[in-house]
Amino acid sequence: MTDANPKKGTDPVLFLWKVERRFVDAEHTLNIIKGADLAVWPGQSVALIAPSGTGKSTLLQLAGLLERPDSGEIYIGSRPTMALPDAERTSIRRSDLGFVYQAHHLLPEFTALENVMLPQMIAGLEKAEARRRSADLLKYLGLGERLSHRPSELSGGEQQRVAIARAVANRPRVLLADEPTGNLDPATSERVFETLLSLVKVTGLAALIATHNLELASRMDRRVTIRDGLVVELG
């Protein structure tokens, strides 16, 4: 198992145990993930570096409870999730998991502030408190002068920082990111990535970040890949 624990005695926040995922059509069974193990601890950033077609996106979908494994177990904290009904899995996604994608997926009709407020209000937070928390978070990310701007009025890097703010607005325990800087130029990618890593350390998030950028991956706490359906630790 990939278990480089920075704090001995603590438990992982995200733990995949002997996870398997296969796809079956009329003629073939395609085994994508074959008994994969992976543990990520609070405040730890893990780079997932794997070629296209090896199961990287599938692993993230499984870790994010967007797909169910065919066997094995996925723990969020100490809670097993495979057998939970869909409503409980959705509840965990809303409270404990944050997602950042290559495309920002911001709602174009809302401002940066409103985009970050929305998931908090859906979770039941009062509007005034959601506004305060969102403004504080966006200011921390260097967007204090852009609160009232809609996505079309923001640069690509600013849009992605708003997306990061939205992902962590409900104070999740785990952050999952799929090529979060893939659409950005190198300089902007650098700034956004530094923002992401800073948030992980400040908030104690456990972060699993898929990236093709080896230079950025080298600055994360750990690096893993998928080889023959297994998660393998890289040096």
Short mmCIF file of C-alpha atoms in Angstrom, two decimals:
data_model
loop_
_atom_site.label_atom_id
_atom_site.label_comp_id
_atom_site.label_asym_id
_atom_site.label_seq_id
_atom_site.Cartn_x
_atom_site.Cartn_y
_atom_site.Cartn_z
CA MET A 1 0.00 0.00 0.00
CA THR A 2 1.16 3.54 -0.69
CA ASP A 3 1.24 4.81 2.89
CA ALA A 4 3.91 7.48 3.38
CA ASN A 5 2.42 8.90 6.58
CA PRO A 6 3.91 12.26 7.61
CA LYS A 7 2.40 11.99 11.09
CA LYS A 8 2.79 8.53 12.56
CA GLY A 9 -0.22 7.53 14.65
CA THR A 10 -2.73 9.57 12.66
CA ASP A 11 -5.29 8.01 10.36
CA PRO A 12 -5.62 8.73 6.62
CA VAL A 13 -8.54 10.89 5.53
CA LEU A 14 -8.79 9.10 2.19
CA PHE A 15 -8.09 5.36 2.06
CA LEU A 16 -8.64 3.09 -0.95
CA TRP A 17 -8.27 -0.59 -0.02
CA LYS A 18 -7.96 -3.33 -2.66
CA VAL A 19 -10.17 -1.34 -5.04
CA GLU A 20 -11.12 -2.92 -8.36
CA ARG A 21 -13.04 -1.44 -11.26
CA ARG A 22 -13.89 -3.20 -14.47
CA PHE A 23 -16.04 -2.42 -17.49
CA VAL A 24 -17.93 -5.15 -19.33
CA ASP A 25 -19.41 -5.07 -22.80
CA ALA A 26 -20.95 -7.83 -24.89
CA GLU A 27 -17.61 -9.42 -25.71
CA HIS A 28 -14.93 -8.18 -23.33
CA THR A 29 -14.15 -7.41 -19.70
CA LEU A 30 -11.73 -4.52 -19.29
CA ASN A 31 -10.01 -4.45 -15.89
CA ILE A 32 -8.98 -0.84 -15.27
CA ILE A 33 -8.15 -0.83 -11.55
CA LYS A 34 -6.94 -4.14 -10.11
CA GLY A 35 -6.71 -4.18 -6.33
CA ALA A 36 -5.37 -0.65 -5.84
CA ASP A 37 -4.39 0.68 -2.40
CA LEU A 38 -3.87 4.35 -1.59
CA ALA A 39 -3.84 6.38 1.62
CA VAL A 40 -3.70 10.18 1.91
CA TRP A 41 -3.29 12.01 5.24
CA PRO A 42 -4.43 15.45 6.41
CA GLY A 43 -2.29 18.29 5.08
CA GLN A 44 -0.68 16.04 2.48
CA SER A 45 -0.56 16.65 -1.26
CA VAL A 46 -0.26 13.59 -3.51
CA ALA A 47 0.44 13.90 -7.23
CA LEU A 48 -1.18 11.28 -9.45
CA ILE A 49 0.98 11.01 -12.56
CA ALA A 50 -0.19 8.50 -15.14
CA PRO A 51 -0.54 8.35 -18.94
CA SER A 52 -3.98 8.66 -20.50
CA GLY A 53 -5.83 5.34 -20.59
CA THR A 54 -4.28 3.89 -17.44
CA GLY A 55 -7.24 4.58 -15.14
CA LYS A 56 -6.29 7.94 -13.65
CA SER A 57 -9.70 9.55 -14.12
CA THR A 58 -11.42 6.35 -13.00
CA LEU A 59 -9.40 6.36 -9.78
CA LEU A 60 -10.42 9.96 -9.09
CA GLN A 61 -14.07 9.14 -9.82
CA LEU A 62 -13.88 6.26 -7.34
CA ALA A 63 -12.13 8.35 -4.69
CA GLY A 64 -14.78 11.05 -5.15
CA LEU A 65 -17.63 8.54 -4.70
CA LEU A 66 -18.86 9.31 -8.21
CA GLU A 67 -18.48 5.63 -9.15
CA ARG A 68 -18.66 2.49 -7.05
CA PRO A 69 -15.82 -0.02 -7.13
CA ASP A 70 -16.60 -3.60 -8.17
CA SER A 71 -14.77 -4.77 -5.06
CA GLY A 72 -12.64 -3.36 -2.28
CA GLU A 73 -13.49 -0.40 -0.08
CA ILE A 74 -13.12 3.38 -0.03
CA TYR A 75 -12.93 5.05 3.36
CA ILE A 76 -13.50 8.74 3.99
CA GLY A 77 -11.99 9.12 7.42
CA SER A 78 -12.85 5.86 9.13
CA ARG A 79 -16.17 5.47 7.32
CA PRO A 80 -16.54 2.76 4.65
CA THR A 81 -18.61 4.00 1.73
CA MET A 82 -19.05 1.21 -0.82
CA ALA A 83 -22.32 -0.16 0.60
CA LEU A 84 -23.86 3.20 1.48
CA PRO A 85 -27.03 4.23 -0.35
CA ASP A 86 -26.71 6.96 -2.97
CA ALA A 87 -28.21 9.63 -0.71
CA GLU A 88 -25.54 9.09 1.96
CA ARG A 89 -22.75 9.04 -0.62
CA THR A 90 -24.07 12.34 -1.99
CA SER A 91 -24.11 13.78 1.53
CA ILE A 92 -20.45 12.79 2.01
CA ARG A 93 -19.50 14.36 -1.31
CA ARG A 94 -21.12 17.62 -0.24
CA SER A 95 -19.60 17.75 3.24
CA ASP A 96 -16.23 15.99 2.99
CA LEU A 97 -15.07 16.20 -0.63
CA GLY A 98 -14.06 19.10 -2.85
CA PHE A 99 -13.50 18.86 -6.61
CA VAL A 100 -11.44 20.96 -9.03
CA TYR A 101 -11.39 20.15 -12.74
CA GLN A 102 -9.39 21.30 -15.75
CA ALA A 103 -12.38 23.45 -16.80
CA HIS A 104 -13.55 25.77 -14.05
CA HIS A 105 -17.32 25.07 -14.49
CA LEU A 106 -18.26 28.38 -12.86
CA LEU A 107 -21.85 29.55 -13.31
CA PRO A 108 -21.59 32.41 -15.84
CA GLU A 109 -24.55 34.40 -14.59
CA PHE A 110 -23.15 34.73 -11.05
CA THR A 111 -20.24 36.78 -9.71
CA ALA A 112 -17.09 35.26 -8.26
CA LEU A 113 -18.45 35.86 -4.77
CA GLU A 114 -21.82 34.29 -5.59
CA ASN A 115 -20.20 31.23 -7.18
CA VAL A 116 -18.37 30.55 -3.91
CA MET A 117 -21.41 31.33 -1.77
CA LEU A 118 -23.74 28.91 -3.56
CA PRO A 119 -22.40 25.56 -2.27
CA GLN A 120 -22.37 26.93 1.27
CA MET A 121 -25.99 28.07 1.03
CA ILE A 122 -27.01 24.73 -0.48
CA ALA A 123 -25.38 23.11 2.58
CA GLY A 124 -27.58 25.27 4.82
CA LEU A 125 -25.30 28.16 5.78
CA GLU A 126 -26.97 31.51 6.30
CA LYS A 127 -26.49 33.92 3.38
CA ALA A 128 -24.66 36.55 5.43
CA GLU A 129 -22.20 34.03 6.82
CA ALA A 130 -21.68 32.45 3.39
CA ARG A 131 -20.94 35.92 2.00
CA ARG A 132 -18.43 36.68 4.75
CA ARG A 133 -16.63 33.36 4.45
CA SER A 134 -16.56 33.55 0.65
CA ALA A 135 -15.15 37.07 0.64
CA ASP A 136 -12.45 36.11 3.15
CA LEU A 137 -11.48 33.06 1.09
CA LEU A 138 -11.33 34.95 -2.20
CA LYS A 139 -9.26 37.70 -0.58
CA TYR A 140 -6.84 35.05 0.72
CA LEU A 141 -6.52 33.79 -2.85
CA GLY A 142 -5.68 37.27 -4.12
CA LEU A 143 -9.10 38.05 -5.60
CA GLY A 144 -10.29 40.71 -3.21
CA GLU A 145 -10.73 43.21 -6.04
CA ARG A 146 -12.66 40.73 -8.23
CA LEU A 147 -15.56 39.72 -5.99
CA SER A 148 -18.24 41.34 -8.14
CA HIS A 149 -16.83 40.17 -11.47
CA ARG A 150 -18.53 37.43 -13.48
CA PRO A 151 -16.43 34.58 -14.92
CA SER A 152 -16.29 36.18 -18.37
CA GLU A 153 -14.63 39.23 -16.78
CA LEU A 154 -11.88 37.16 -15.14
CA SER A 155 -8.65 35.79 -16.57
CA GLY A 156 -8.14 32.03 -16.85
CA GLY A 157 -6.03 31.93 -13.69
CA GLU A 158 -8.57 34.01 -11.78
CA GLN A 159 -11.39 31.72 -12.91
CA GLN A 160 -9.50 28.69 -11.67
CA ARG A 161 -8.75 30.31 -8.31
CA VAL A 162 -12.48 31.00 -7.92
CA ALA A 163 -13.10 27.33 -8.73
CA ILE A 164 -10.59 26.33 -6.03
CA ALA A 165 -12.32 28.65 -3.54
CA ARG A 166 -15.67 27.07 -4.40
CA ALA A 167 -14.21 23.57 -3.95
CA VAL A 168 -13.01 24.31 -0.41
CA ALA A 169 -15.85 26.64 0.62
CA ASN A 170 -17.62 23.97 2.68
CA ARG A 171 -14.36 23.02 4.41
CA PRO A 172 -14.04 19.50 3.02
CA ARG A 173 -11.58 16.95 4.34
CA VAL A 174 -10.40 15.78 0.91
CA LEU A 175 -9.64 17.76 -2.25
CA LEU A 176 -9.61 15.92 -5.59
CA ALA A 177 -8.24 17.76 -8.62
CA ASP A 178 -8.02 16.53 -12.22
CA GLU A 179 -5.44 18.52 -14.22
CA PRO A 180 -6.41 21.77 -12.45
CA THR A 181 -3.82 23.81 -14.37
CA GLY A 182 -4.08 21.96 -17.69
CA ASN A 183 -5.75 24.87 -19.53
CA LEU A 184 -3.37 27.55 -18.26
CA ASP A 185 -0.12 29.01 -19.56
CA PRO A 186 3.04 28.11 -17.57
CA ALA A 187 3.25 31.33 -15.52
CA THR A 188 -0.44 31.26 -14.60
CA SER A 189 -0.24 27.52 -13.92
CA GLU A 190 2.57 28.21 -11.44
CA ARG A 191 0.52 30.79 -9.53
CA VAL A 192 -2.60 28.64 -9.38
CA PHE A 193 -0.65 25.59 -8.28
CA GLU A 194 1.08 27.50 -5.50
CA THR A 195 -2.34 28.71 -4.36
CA LEU A 196 -3.58 25.13 -4.27
CA LEU A 197 -0.62 23.79 -2.29
CA SER A 198 -0.82 26.69 0.15
CA LEU A 199 -4.47 25.95 0.84
CA VAL A 200 -3.68 22.28 1.50
CA LYS A 201 -1.13 23.21 4.15
CA VAL A 202 -3.18 25.98 5.76
CA THR A 203 -6.45 24.03 5.94
CA GLY A 204 -5.12 20.50 6.56
CA LEU A 205 -6.81 19.11 3.46
CA ALA A 206 -5.81 15.75 2.08
CA ALA A 207 -5.24 16.44 -1.64
CA LEU A 208 -5.02 13.99 -4.54
CA ILE A 209 -4.10 15.94 -7.68
CA ALA A 210 -3.79 14.42 -11.15
CA THR A 211 -1.28 16.26 -13.31
CA HIS A 212 0.93 15.76 -16.35
CA ASN A 213 3.24 18.54 -15.19
CA LEU A 214 6.23 16.74 -13.69
CA GLU A 215 7.83 19.95 -12.42
CA LEU A 216 4.74 20.86 -10.43
CA ALA A 217 4.33 17.27 -9.24
CA SER A 218 7.89 17.27 -7.90
CA ARG A 219 6.92 19.96 -5.38
CA MET A 220 4.13 17.88 -3.86
CA ASP A 221 4.61 15.67 -0.80
CA ARG A 222 4.27 12.39 -2.67
CA ARG A 223 3.98 11.11 -6.22
CA VAL A 224 2.10 7.99 -7.29
CA THR A 225 1.25 6.37 -10.62
CA ILE A 226 -1.01 3.60 -11.89
CA ARG A 227 0.84 0.55 -13.20
CA ASP A 228 -0.97 -2.60 -14.29
CA GLY A 229 -4.05 -1.41 -12.43
CA LEU A 230 -2.20 -0.85 -9.14
CA VAL A 231 -1.24 2.39 -7.41
CA VAL A 232 2.55 2.54 -7.17
CA GLU A 233 4.61 5.01 -5.15
CA LEU A 234 7.24 6.97 -7.10
CA GLY A 235 10.51 8.24 -5.68
#
